[in-house]
């Protein structure tokens, strides 16, 4: 199954270069100068560009971490409402003061989306199963989706069932090591204790972390997704990441002196992907 089966939005490299000049100035003002473990230049620009093209009135962000992406969404769309979700809100160092931003520590699937604008967009940077996130978005009537991570199938750092894994029918197997085994065991102990002590203790699988989300190889997910997708677009990197064969970058290395920050963060690119559902 080739992703070329799907339409792509008409976003030209020329218009991306134009937006990049504006974005570069904004990026210098980011609240977290070294956002290790979060988004860096290429993905921040991709999200900025997509938001400016779609102009959603309501944006859901799932996966806040320290808060850099919340800041970006807020600065890019100052009039839009933003719902920012993370199971662990205590990791935030940037906390928005805007009345347009609402925070919640409940998973995306437990939110109330009864009345949301038609062009709402959800941005997933929570490393959860992509096909489940698509099914939930479809149920909520959200058509515009951005997946920050779209791991290649043989990427040893893959920690979730990505869009590429879906299309390769390969499933996903979490790679256990002793440390993750121990972490999982330690997470289960308080769960079992609390379940025994409190009659109304609500626990759900997501809070047990990364290790319980294997998906056996299957062809159904790609077939079902094929039916639902209108657009599939892997946003290009700003500069080519080293040792990578990804999509043509927006800039070639001649521009590295003009965009030094982008060049120095070029390694951080994981095929950020925009989807539009039918
Ligand atoms: C890679 S970080 C997000 C980085 C952030 N978007 C940025 O650019 O700085 C992933 C975050 O997802 C959060 N997370 C894990 N499971 C989640 C869930 N089910 N819903 C929302 N967030 C979740 C983690 O707590 C972590 O803070």
PDB file of C-alpha atoms and ligand atoms in Angstrom:
ATOM      1  CA  UNK A   1       0.000   0.000   0.000  1.00  0.00           C
ATOM      2  CA  UNK A   2       1.556   3.264  -1.036  1.00  0.00           C
ATOM      3  CA  UNK A   3       0.729   6.496   0.673  1.00  0.00           C
ATOM      4  CA  UNK A   4       0.758   8.065  -2.811  1.00  0.00           C
ATOM      5  CA  UNK A   5      -2.737   6.628  -3.174  1.00  0.00           C
ATOM      6  CA  UNK A   6      -3.968   9.580  -1.152  1.00  0.00           C
ATOM      7  CA  UNK A   7      -4.377  13.194  -2.132  1.00  0.00           C
ATOM      8  CA  UNK A   8      -1.948  15.734  -0.710  1.00  0.00           C
ATOM      9  CA  UNK A   9      -2.774  19.338   0.160  1.00  0.00           C
ATOM     10  CA  UNK A  10      -1.426  21.919  -2.290  1.00  0.00           C
ATOM     11  CA  UNK A  11       1.285  23.302  -0.067  1.00  0.00           C
ATOM     12  CA  UNK A  12       4.207  24.459  -2.180  1.00  0.00           C
ATOM     13  CA  UNK A  13       7.838  24.534  -1.103  1.00  0.00           C
ATOM     14  CA  UNK A  14       7.853  28.171  -2.177  1.00  0.00           C
ATOM     15  CA  UNK A  15       5.100  29.071   0.290  1.00  0.00           C
ATOM     16  CA  UNK A  16       6.897  27.080   3.001  1.00  0.00           C
ATOM     17  CA  UNK A  17      10.096  29.060   2.444  1.00  0.00           C
ATOM     18  CA  UNK A  18       8.128  32.293   2.728  1.00  0.00           C
ATOM     19  CA  UNK A  19       6.523  31.207   6.010  1.00  0.00           C
ATOM     20  CA  UNK A  20       9.858  29.997   7.309  1.00  0.00           C
ATOM     21  CA  UNK A  21      11.199  33.570   7.444  1.00  0.00           C
ATOM     22  CA  UNK A  22       8.325  34.576   9.727  1.00  0.00           C
ATOM     23  CA  UNK A  23       8.540  31.408  11.794  1.00  0.00           C
ATOM     24  CA  UNK A  24      12.267  31.749  12.357  1.00  0.00           C
ATOM     25  CA  UNK A  25      11.684  35.051  14.190  1.00  0.00           C
ATOM     26  CA  UNK A  26       8.969  33.478  16.342  1.00  0.00           C
ATOM     27  CA  UNK A  27      11.097  30.419  17.152  1.00  0.00           C
ATOM     28  CA  UNK A  28      13.775  32.646  18.659  1.00  0.00           C
ATOM     29  CA  UNK A  29      11.193  33.684  21.292  1.00  0.00           C
ATOM     30  CA  UNK A  30      10.293  30.123  22.373  1.00  0.00           C
ATOM     31  CA  UNK A  31       9.991  29.784  26.158  1.00  0.00           C
ATOM     32  CA  UNK A  32      11.993  26.541  26.350  1.00  0.00           C
ATOM     33  CA  UNK A  33      15.264  27.142  24.551  1.00  0.00           C
ATOM     34  CA  UNK A  34      16.429  23.525  24.839  1.00  0.00           C
ATOM     35  CA  UNK A  35      13.346  21.362  24.431  1.00  0.00           C
ATOM     36  CA  UNK A  36      15.013  17.949  24.743  1.00  0.00           C
ATOM     37  CA  UNK A  37      12.347  15.245  24.631  1.00  0.00           C
ATOM     38  CA  UNK A  38       9.928  17.616  22.885  1.00  0.00           C
ATOM     39  CA  UNK A  39       9.582  19.195  19.476  1.00  0.00           C
ATOM     40  CA  UNK A  40      12.461  20.965  17.806  1.00  0.00           C
ATOM     41  CA  UNK A  41      12.722  23.195  14.755  1.00  0.00           C
ATOM     42  CA  UNK A  42      11.474  21.063  11.836  1.00  0.00           C
ATOM     43  CA  UNK A  43       8.380  19.779  13.619  1.00  0.00           C
ATOM     44  CA  UNK A  44       7.632  23.132  15.225  1.00  0.00           C
ATOM     45  CA  UNK A  45       7.720  24.711  11.775  1.00  0.00           C
ATOM     46  CA  UNK A  46       5.558  21.949  10.311  1.00  0.00           C
ATOM     47  CA  UNK A  47       2.880  22.461  12.953  1.00  0.00           C
ATOM     48  CA  UNK A  48       3.053  26.240  12.570  1.00  0.00           C
ATOM     49  CA  UNK A  49       2.610  25.969   8.783  1.00  0.00           C
ATOM     50  CA  UNK A  50      -0.254  23.462   8.985  1.00  0.00           C
ATOM     51  CA  UNK A  51      -2.092  25.596  11.561  1.00  0.00           C
ATOM     52  CA  UNK A  52      -1.698  28.694   9.408  1.00  0.00           C
ATOM     53  CA  UNK A  53      -3.097  26.845   6.409  1.00  0.00           C
ATOM     54  CA  UNK A  54      -6.067  25.166   8.127  1.00  0.00           C
ATOM     55  CA  UNK A  55      -6.803  27.998  10.596  1.00  0.00           C
ATOM     56  CA  UNK A  56      -8.825  25.799  12.982  1.00  0.00           C
ATOM     57  CA  UNK A  57     -10.989  27.655  15.492  1.00  0.00           C
ATOM     58  CA  UNK A  58     -10.443  24.865  18.002  1.00  0.00           C
ATOM     59  CA  UNK A  59      -7.219  22.904  18.505  1.00  0.00           C
ATOM     60  CA  UNK A  60      -6.706  19.896  20.758  1.00  0.00           C
ATOM     61  CA  UNK A  61      -3.155  19.174  21.788  1.00  0.00           C
ATOM     62  CA  UNK A  62      -2.546  15.713  23.240  1.00  0.00           C
ATOM     63  CA  UNK A  63       0.932  15.475  24.797  1.00  0.00           C
ATOM     64  CA  UNK A  64       2.141  18.718  26.389  1.00  0.00           C
ATOM     65  CA  UNK A  65       5.305  17.724  28.262  1.00  0.00           C
ATOM     66  CA  UNK A  66       7.016  21.013  29.182  1.00  0.00           C
ATOM     67  CA  UNK A  67       4.640  23.137  27.106  1.00  0.00           C
ATOM     68  CA  UNK A  68       6.540  24.238  24.024  1.00  0.00           C
ATOM     69  CA  UNK A  69       3.854  23.067  21.598  1.00  0.00           C
ATOM     70  CA  UNK A  70       1.107  24.775  23.622  1.00  0.00           C
ATOM     71  CA  UNK A  71       3.050  28.028  23.302  1.00  0.00           C
ATOM     72  CA  UNK A  72       3.425  27.522  19.549  1.00  0.00           C
ATOM     73  CA  UNK A  73      -0.282  26.855  18.953  1.00  0.00           C
ATOM     74  CA  UNK A  74      -1.216  29.866  21.070  1.00  0.00           C
ATOM     75  CA  UNK A  75       1.184  32.182  19.241  1.00  0.00           C
ATOM     76  CA  UNK A  76       0.218  30.890  15.794  1.00  0.00           C
ATOM     77  CA  UNK A  77      -3.544  31.127  16.332  1.00  0.00           C
ATOM     78  CA  UNK A  78      -4.121  33.762  19.039  1.00  0.00           C
ATOM     79  CA  UNK A  79      -7.894  33.750  18.542  1.00  0.00           C
ATOM     80  CA  UNK A  80      -8.450  29.984  18.556  1.00  0.00           C
ATOM     81  CA  UNK A  81      -9.537  27.927  21.548  1.00  0.00           C
ATOM     82  CA  UNK A  82      -7.004  25.336  22.675  1.00  0.00           C
ATOM     83  CA  UNK A  83      -7.569  22.241  24.794  1.00  0.00           C
ATOM     84  CA  UNK A  84      -4.214  20.942  26.039  1.00  0.00           C
ATOM     85  CA  UNK A  85      -4.054  17.397  27.404  1.00  0.00           C
ATOM     86  CA  UNK A  86      -1.443  15.433  29.290  1.00  0.00           C
ATOM     87  CA  UNK A  87      -1.810  12.702  31.885  1.00  0.00           C
ATOM     88  CA  UNK A  88       1.043  14.361  33.802  1.00  0.00           C
ATOM     89  CA  UNK A  89       0.475  18.119  33.875  1.00  0.00           C
ATOM     90  CA  UNK A  90       3.187  18.565  36.505  1.00  0.00           C
ATOM     91  CA  UNK A  91       5.888  18.385  33.817  1.00  0.00           C
ATOM     92  CA  UNK A  92       4.885  21.794  32.394  1.00  0.00           C
ATOM     93  CA  UNK A  93       7.351  24.631  32.713  1.00  0.00           C
ATOM     94  CA  UNK A  94       5.463  26.889  30.293  1.00  0.00           C
ATOM     95  CA  UNK A  95       1.882  27.318  31.532  1.00  0.00           C
ATOM     96  CA  UNK A  96      -0.283  29.565  29.409  1.00  0.00           C
ATOM     97  CA  UNK A  97      -2.113  32.481  31.000  1.00  0.00           C
ATOM     98  CA  UNK A  98      -4.395  32.900  27.980  1.00  0.00           C
ATOM     99  CA  UNK A  99      -8.145  32.551  28.541  1.00  0.00           C
ATOM    100  CA  UNK A 100      -8.233  30.551  25.287  1.00  0.00           C
ATOM    101  CA  UNK A 101      -6.180  27.699  26.716  1.00  0.00           C
ATOM    102  CA  UNK A 102      -7.767  24.977  28.867  1.00  0.00           C
ATOM    103  CA  UNK A 103      -5.739  22.176  30.435  1.00  0.00           C
ATOM    104  CA  UNK A 104      -6.900  18.671  31.295  1.00  0.00           C
ATOM    105  CA  UNK A 105      -5.212  15.534  32.611  1.00  0.00           C
ATOM    106  CA  UNK A 106      -7.875  13.251  31.118  1.00  0.00           C
ATOM    107  CA  UNK A 107      -7.135  11.283  27.989  1.00  0.00           C
ATOM    108  CA  UNK A 108      -8.436  12.535  24.622  1.00  0.00           C
ATOM    109  CA  UNK A 109     -10.984   9.714  24.465  1.00  0.00           C
ATOM    110  CA  UNK A 110     -12.655  10.918  27.679  1.00  0.00           C
ATOM    111  CA  UNK A 111     -13.223  14.518  26.565  1.00  0.00           C
ATOM    112  CA  UNK A 112     -16.565  16.087  25.729  1.00  0.00           C
ATOM    113  CA  UNK A 113     -16.538  17.198  22.089  1.00  0.00           C
ATOM    114  CA  UNK A 114     -20.284  17.587  21.685  1.00  0.00           C
ATOM    115  CA  UNK A 115     -20.097  21.119  20.297  1.00  0.00           C
ATOM    116  CA  UNK A 116     -16.927  21.800  18.411  1.00  0.00           C
ATOM    117  CA  UNK A 117     -16.364  23.815  15.207  1.00  0.00           C
ATOM    118  CA  UNK A 118     -16.301  21.923  11.924  1.00  0.00           C
ATOM    119  CA  UNK A 119     -12.653  22.669  11.119  1.00  0.00           C
ATOM    120  CA  UNK A 120     -11.262  21.573  14.503  1.00  0.00           C
ATOM    121  CA  UNK A 121      -7.808  20.037  14.496  1.00  0.00           C
ATOM    122  CA  UNK A 122      -6.136  17.581  16.853  1.00  0.00           C
ATOM    123  CA  UNK A 123      -2.396  17.428  17.305  1.00  0.00           C
ATOM    124  CA  UNK A 124      -1.119  14.137  18.738  1.00  0.00           C
ATOM    125  CA  UNK A 125       2.268  14.074  20.414  1.00  0.00           C
ATOM    126  CA  UNK A 126       1.307  11.541  23.070  1.00  0.00           C
ATOM    127  CA  UNK A 127       2.907   8.411  21.577  1.00  0.00           C
ATOM    128  CA  UNK A 128      -0.300   6.401  21.646  1.00  0.00           C
ATOM    129  CA  UNK A 129      -1.631   3.858  19.139  1.00  0.00           C
ATOM    130  CA  UNK A 130      -2.283   5.853  15.920  1.00  0.00           C
ATOM    131  CA  UNK A 131      -5.183   3.771  14.606  1.00  0.00           C
ATOM    132  CA  UNK A 132      -7.030   4.156  17.914  1.00  0.00           C
ATOM    133  CA  UNK A 133      -6.447   7.920  17.858  1.00  0.00           C
ATOM    134  CA  UNK A 134      -7.853   8.054  14.314  1.00  0.00           C
ATOM    135  CA  UNK A 135     -10.937   6.035  15.309  1.00  0.00           C
ATOM    136  CA  UNK A 136     -11.542   8.328  18.295  1.00  0.00           C
ATOM    137  CA  UNK A 137     -11.110  11.487  16.184  1.00  0.00           C
ATOM    138  CA  UNK A 138     -13.531  10.104  13.633  1.00  0.00           C
ATOM    139  CA  UNK A 139     -16.068   9.369  16.378  1.00  0.00           C
ATOM    140  CA  UNK A 140     -15.733  12.941  17.680  1.00  0.00           C
ATOM    141  CA  UNK A 141     -16.102  14.406  14.171  1.00  0.00           C
ATOM    142  CA  UNK A 142     -12.592  15.871  14.041  1.00  0.00           C
ATOM    143  CA  UNK A 143     -11.301  15.743  10.455  1.00  0.00           C
ATOM    144  CA  UNK A 144      -7.882  17.400  10.687  1.00  0.00           C
ATOM    145  CA  UNK A 145      -5.203  15.391  12.472  1.00  0.00           C
ATOM    146  CA  UNK A 146      -1.485  15.898  12.926  1.00  0.00           C
ATOM    147  CA  UNK A 147       0.751  13.090  14.201  1.00  0.00           C
ATOM    148  CA  UNK A 148       4.002  14.454  15.502  1.00  0.00           C
ATOM    149  CA  UNK A 149       5.638  11.040  15.368  1.00  0.00           C
ATOM    150  CA  UNK A 150       5.394   8.705  12.412  1.00  0.00           C
ATOM    151  CA  UNK A 151       8.168   6.213  13.025  1.00  0.00           C
ATOM    152  CA  UNK A 152       9.613   4.221  10.149  1.00  0.00           C
ATOM    153  CA  UNK A 153       9.044   0.514  10.593  1.00  0.00           C
ATOM    154  CA  UNK A 154      12.652  -0.443  11.321  1.00  0.00           C
ATOM    155  CA  UNK A 155      13.340   2.523  13.558  1.00  0.00           C
ATOM    156  CA  UNK A 156      14.762   1.061  16.761  1.00  0.00           C
ATOM    157  CA  UNK A 157      13.351   3.986  18.776  1.00  0.00           C
ATOM    158  CA  UNK A 158       9.742   3.282  17.698  1.00  0.00           C
ATOM    159  CA  UNK A 159       7.565   3.343  20.834  1.00  0.00           C
ATOM    160  CA  UNK A 160       4.062   3.281  19.374  1.00  0.00           C
ATOM    161  CA  UNK A 161       1.974   1.845  16.532  1.00  0.00           C
ATOM    162  CA  UNK A 162       2.720   4.488  13.910  1.00  0.00           C
ATOM    163  CA  UNK A 163       1.005   5.323  10.620  1.00  0.00           C
ATOM    164  CA  UNK A 164       3.915   3.773   8.732  1.00  0.00           C
ATOM    165  CA  UNK A 165       3.588   0.573  10.779  1.00  0.00           C
ATOM    166  CA  UNK A 166      -0.118   0.474   9.961  1.00  0.00           C
ATOM    167  CA  UNK A 167       0.531   0.774   6.226  1.00  0.00           C
ATOM    168  CA  UNK A 168       3.250  -1.850   6.302  1.00  0.00           C
ATOM    169  CA  UNK A 169       0.879  -4.307   8.061  1.00  0.00           C
ATOM    170  CA  UNK A 170       3.730  -5.047  10.446  1.00  0.00           C
ATOM    171  CA  UNK A 171       1.958  -4.484  13.761  1.00  0.00           C
ATOM    172  CA  UNK A 172       3.993  -3.177  16.678  1.00  0.00           C
ATOM    173  CA  UNK A 173       5.913  -4.952  19.365  1.00  0.00           C
ATOM    174  CA  UNK A 174       7.238  -3.106  22.379  1.00  0.00           C
ATOM    175  CA  UNK A 175      10.876  -3.942  23.011  1.00  0.00           C
ATOM    176  CA  UNK A 176      11.181  -4.963  26.650  1.00  0.00           C
ATOM    177  CA  UNK A 177      14.317  -4.544  28.693  1.00  0.00           C
ATOM    178  CA  UNK A 178      14.958  -5.134  32.380  1.00  0.00           C
ATOM    179  CA  UNK A 179      14.373  -1.514  33.275  1.00  0.00           C
ATOM    180  CA  UNK A 180      10.981  -1.366  31.516  1.00  0.00           C
ATOM    181  CA  UNK A 181      10.009  -4.732  33.025  1.00  0.00           C
ATOM    182  CA  UNK A 182      10.720  -3.396  36.463  1.00  0.00           C
ATOM    183  CA  UNK A 183       8.941  -0.092  35.785  1.00  0.00           C
ATOM    184  CA  UNK A 184       5.813  -1.950  34.671  1.00  0.00           C
ATOM    185  CA  UNK A 185       5.882  -4.156  37.751  1.00  0.00           C
ATOM    186  CA  UNK A 186       6.256  -1.132  40.033  1.00  0.00           C
ATOM    187  CA  UNK A 187       3.304   0.551  38.357  1.00  0.00           C
ATOM    188  CA  UNK A 188       1.098  -2.494  38.884  1.00  0.00           C
ATOM    189  CA  UNK A 189       1.726  -2.744  42.617  1.00  0.00           C
ATOM    190  CA  UNK A 190      -0.005   0.529  43.646  1.00  0.00           C
ATOM    191  CA  UNK A 191      -2.795  -0.302  41.197  1.00  0.00           C
ATOM    192  CA  UNK A 192      -3.507  -3.649  42.847  1.00  0.00           C
ATOM    193  CA  UNK A 193      -3.260  -2.136  46.348  1.00  0.00           C
ATOM    194  CA  UNK A 194      -5.573   0.801  45.561  1.00  0.00           C
ATOM    195  CA  UNK A 195      -8.072  -1.508  43.861  1.00  0.00           C
ATOM    196  CA  UNK A 196      -8.265  -3.565  47.034  1.00  0.00           C
ATOM    197  CA  UNK A 197      -8.482  -0.609  49.418  1.00  0.00           C
ATOM    198  CA  UNK A 198     -10.765   1.851  47.615  1.00  0.00           C
ATOM    199  CA  UNK A 199     -14.135   0.785  46.256  1.00  0.00           C
ATOM    200  CA  UNK A 200     -14.114   3.577  43.686  1.00  0.00           C
ATOM    201  CA  UNK A 201     -10.619   3.607  42.324  1.00  0.00           C
ATOM    202  CA  UNK A 202     -10.600   4.206  38.582  1.00  0.00           C
ATOM    203  CA  UNK A 203      -7.553   3.078  36.699  1.00  0.00           C
ATOM    204  CA  UNK A 204      -7.182   2.667  32.988  1.00  0.00           C
ATOM    205  CA  UNK A 205      -4.630   0.982  30.850  1.00  0.00           C
ATOM    206  CA  UNK A 206      -3.047   4.175  29.409  1.00  0.00           C
ATOM    207  CA  UNK A 207      -1.584   5.098  32.762  1.00  0.00           C
ATOM    208  CA  UNK A 208       0.523   1.912  32.841  1.00  0.00           C
ATOM    209  CA  UNK A 209       2.861   3.426  30.361  1.00  0.00           C
ATOM    210  CA  UNK A 210       4.429   2.326  27.193  1.00  0.00           C
ATOM    211  CA  UNK A 211       4.779  -1.380  27.510  1.00  0.00           C
ATOM    212  CA  UNK A 212       1.279  -2.722  26.995  1.00  0.00           C
ATOM    213  CA  UNK A 213       0.472  -1.611  23.509  1.00  0.00           C
ATOM    214  CA  UNK A 214       1.570  -4.364  21.201  1.00  0.00           C
ATOM    215  CA  UNK A 215      -0.427  -4.831  18.019  1.00  0.00           C
ATOM    216  CA  UNK A 216      -0.133  -8.112  16.119  1.00  0.00           C
ATOM    217  CA  UNK A 217       0.653  -7.859  12.385  1.00  0.00           C
ATOM    218  CA  UNK A 218      -2.561  -7.398  10.438  1.00  0.00           C
ATOM    219  CA  UNK A 219      -3.924  -6.103   7.161  1.00  0.00           C
ATOM    220  CA  UNK A 220      -7.245  -4.806   8.468  1.00  0.00           C
ATOM    221  CA  UNK A 221      -5.919  -1.583   9.956  1.00  0.00           C
ATOM    222  CA  UNK A 222      -4.404  -0.387   6.674  1.00  0.00           C
ATOM    223  CA  UNK A 223      -7.523  -1.347   4.711  1.00  0.00           C
ATOM    224  CA  UNK A 224      -9.855   0.418   7.141  1.00  0.00           C
ATOM    225  CA  UNK A 225      -7.617   3.476   7.198  1.00  0.00           C
ATOM    226  CA  UNK A 226      -7.438   3.585   3.404  1.00  0.00           C
ATOM    227  CA  UNK A 227     -11.212   3.941   3.345  1.00  0.00           C
ATOM    228  CA  UNK A 228     -11.208   6.830   5.838  1.00  0.00           C
ATOM    229  CA  UNK A 229      -8.319   8.952   4.553  1.00  0.00           C
ATOM    230  CA  UNK A 230      -8.653  11.858   2.212  1.00  0.00           C
ATOM    231  CA  UNK A 231      -5.203  13.414   2.691  1.00  0.00           C
ATOM    232  CA  UNK A 232      -1.985  11.859   3.921  1.00  0.00           C
ATOM    233  CA  UNK A 233       0.959  14.243   3.915  1.00  0.00           C
ATOM    234  CA  UNK A 234       4.362  13.762   5.496  1.00  0.00           C
ATOM    235  CA  UNK A 235       5.548  17.304   6.049  1.00  0.00           C
ATOM    236  CA  UNK A 236       9.124  17.763   4.745  1.00  0.00           C
ATOM    237  CA  UNK A 237      12.049  18.500   7.069  1.00  0.00           C
ATOM    238  CA  UNK A 238      13.512  22.012   7.014  1.00  0.00           C
ATOM    239  CA  UNK A 239      17.011  20.643   6.316  1.00  0.00           C
ATOM    240  CA  UNK A 240      17.859  17.060   5.476  1.00  0.00           C
ATOM    241  CA  UNK A 241      18.554  15.115   8.672  1.00  0.00           C
ATOM    242  CA  UNK A 242      21.923  13.367   8.532  1.00  0.00           C
ATOM    243  CA  UNK A 243      21.852   9.649   7.496  1.00  0.00           C
ATOM    244  CA  UNK A 244      18.277   9.953   6.397  1.00  0.00           C
ATOM    245  CA  UNK A 245      16.464   9.331   3.148  1.00  0.00           C
ATOM    246  CA  UNK A 246      13.346  11.308   3.998  1.00  0.00           C
ATOM    247  CA  UNK A 247      11.265  13.559   1.773  1.00  0.00           C
ATOM    248  CA  UNK A 248      12.997  16.407  -0.043  1.00  0.00           C
ATOM    249  CA  UNK A 249      13.878  19.076   2.515  1.00  0.00           C
ATOM    250  CA  UNK A 250      12.529  22.605   2.256  1.00  0.00           C
ATOM    251  CA  UNK A 251      16.034  24.105   2.206  1.00  0.00           C
ATOM    252  CA  UNK A 252      19.332  22.791   0.946  1.00  0.00           C
ATOM    253  CA  UNK A 253      22.516  23.112   2.951  1.00  0.00           C
ATOM    254  CA  UNK A 254      23.494  26.373   1.187  1.00  0.00           C
ATOM    255  CA  UNK A 255      21.024  28.098   3.557  1.00  0.00           C
ATOM    256  CA  UNK A 256      22.529  26.805   6.761  1.00  0.00           C
ATOM    257  CA  UNK A 257      24.121  30.183   7.594  1.00  0.00           C
ATOM    258  CA  UNK A 258      20.740  31.903   7.110  1.00  0.00           C
ATOM    259  CA  UNK A 259      18.860  29.454   9.382  1.00  0.00           C
ATOM    260  CA  UNK A 260      21.558  28.202  11.782  1.00  0.00           C
ATOM    261  CA  UNK A 261      19.110  27.038  14.469  1.00  0.00           C
ATOM    262  CA  UNK A 262      17.140  25.001  11.947  1.00  0.00           C
ATOM    263  CA  UNK A 263      20.354  23.457  10.672  1.00  0.00           C
ATOM    264  CA  UNK A 264      21.645  22.568  14.121  1.00  0.00           C
ATOM    265  CA  UNK A 265      18.324  20.863  14.998  1.00  0.00           C
ATOM    266  CA  UNK A 266      17.952  19.081  11.639  1.00  0.00           C
ATOM    267  CA  UNK A 267      18.572  15.674  13.258  1.00  0.00           C
ATOM    268  CA  UNK A 268      15.243  15.901  15.071  1.00  0.00           C
ATOM    269  CA  UNK A 269      12.725  14.857  12.458  1.00  0.00           C
ATOM    270  CA  UNK A 270      10.259  11.977  12.670  1.00  0.00           C
ATOM    271  CA  UNK A 271       8.026  12.325   9.587  1.00  0.00           C
ATOM    272  CA  UNK A 272       5.410  14.610  11.175  1.00  0.00           C
ATOM    273  CA  UNK A 273       2.229  13.821   9.244  1.00  0.00           C
ATOM    274  CA  UNK A 274      -0.993  15.643   8.450  1.00  0.00           C
ATOM    275  CA  UNK A 275      -4.165  13.628   7.810  1.00  0.00           C
ATOM    276  CA  UNK A 276      -7.580  14.693   6.683  1.00  0.00           C
ATOM    277  CA  UNK A 277     -10.355  12.201   7.276  1.00  0.00           C
ATOM    278  CA  UNK A 278     -13.297  11.805   4.907  1.00  0.00           C
TER     279      UNK A 278
HETATM  280  C1  LIG B   1       6.983  13.884  23.553  1.00  0.00           C
HETATM  281  S1  LIG B   1       6.139  14.527  24.893  1.00  0.00           S
HETATM  282  C2  LIG B   1       5.258  15.906  24.208  1.00  0.00           C
HETATM  283  C3  LIG B   1       6.153  17.008  23.767  1.00  0.00           C
HETATM  284  C4  LIG B   1       5.487  18.346  23.505  1.00  0.00           C
HETATM  285  N1  LIG B   1       4.427  18.268  22.524  1.00  0.00           N
HETATM  286  C5  LIG B   1       6.527  19.331  23.031  1.00  0.00           C
HETATM  287  O1  LIG B   1       6.632  19.588  21.864  1.00  0.00           O
HETATM  288  O2  LIG B   1       7.292  19.816  23.848  1.00  0.00           O
HETATM  289  C6  LIG B   1       4.901  13.327  25.165  1.00  0.00           C
HETATM  290  C7  LIG B   1       3.947  13.658  26.277  1.00  0.00           C
HETATM  291  O3  LIG B   1       2.791  12.829  26.143  1.00  0.00           O
HETATM  292  C8  LIG B   1       2.264  12.622  27.430  1.00  0.00           C
HETATM  293  N2  LIG B   1       1.308  11.523  27.397  1.00  0.00           N
HETATM  294  C9  LIG B   1       1.494  10.201  27.593  1.00  0.00           C
HETATM  295  N3  LIG B   1       0.322   9.548  27.474  1.00  0.00           N
HETATM  296  C10 LIG B   1      -0.624  10.476  27.195  1.00  0.00           C
HETATM  297  C11 LIG B   1      -2.023  10.431  26.962  1.00  0.00           C
HETATM  298  N4  LIG B   1      -2.698   9.287  26.968  1.00  0.00           N
HETATM  299  N5  LIG B   1      -2.674  11.598  26.718  1.00  0.00           N
HETATM  300  C12 LIG B   1      -2.004  12.776  26.689  1.00  0.00           C
HETATM  301  N6  LIG B   1      -0.679  12.880  26.900  1.00  0.00           N
HETATM  302  C13 LIG B   1       0.000  11.742  27.154  1.00  0.00           C
HETATM  303  C14 LIG B   1       3.496  12.396  28.279  1.00  0.00           C
HETATM  304  O4  LIG B   1       3.199  12.608  29.649  1.00  0.00           O
HETATM  305  C15 LIG B   1       4.468  13.426  27.685  1.00  0.00           C
HETATM  306  O5  LIG B   1       4.409  14.621  28.421  1.00  0.00           O
END
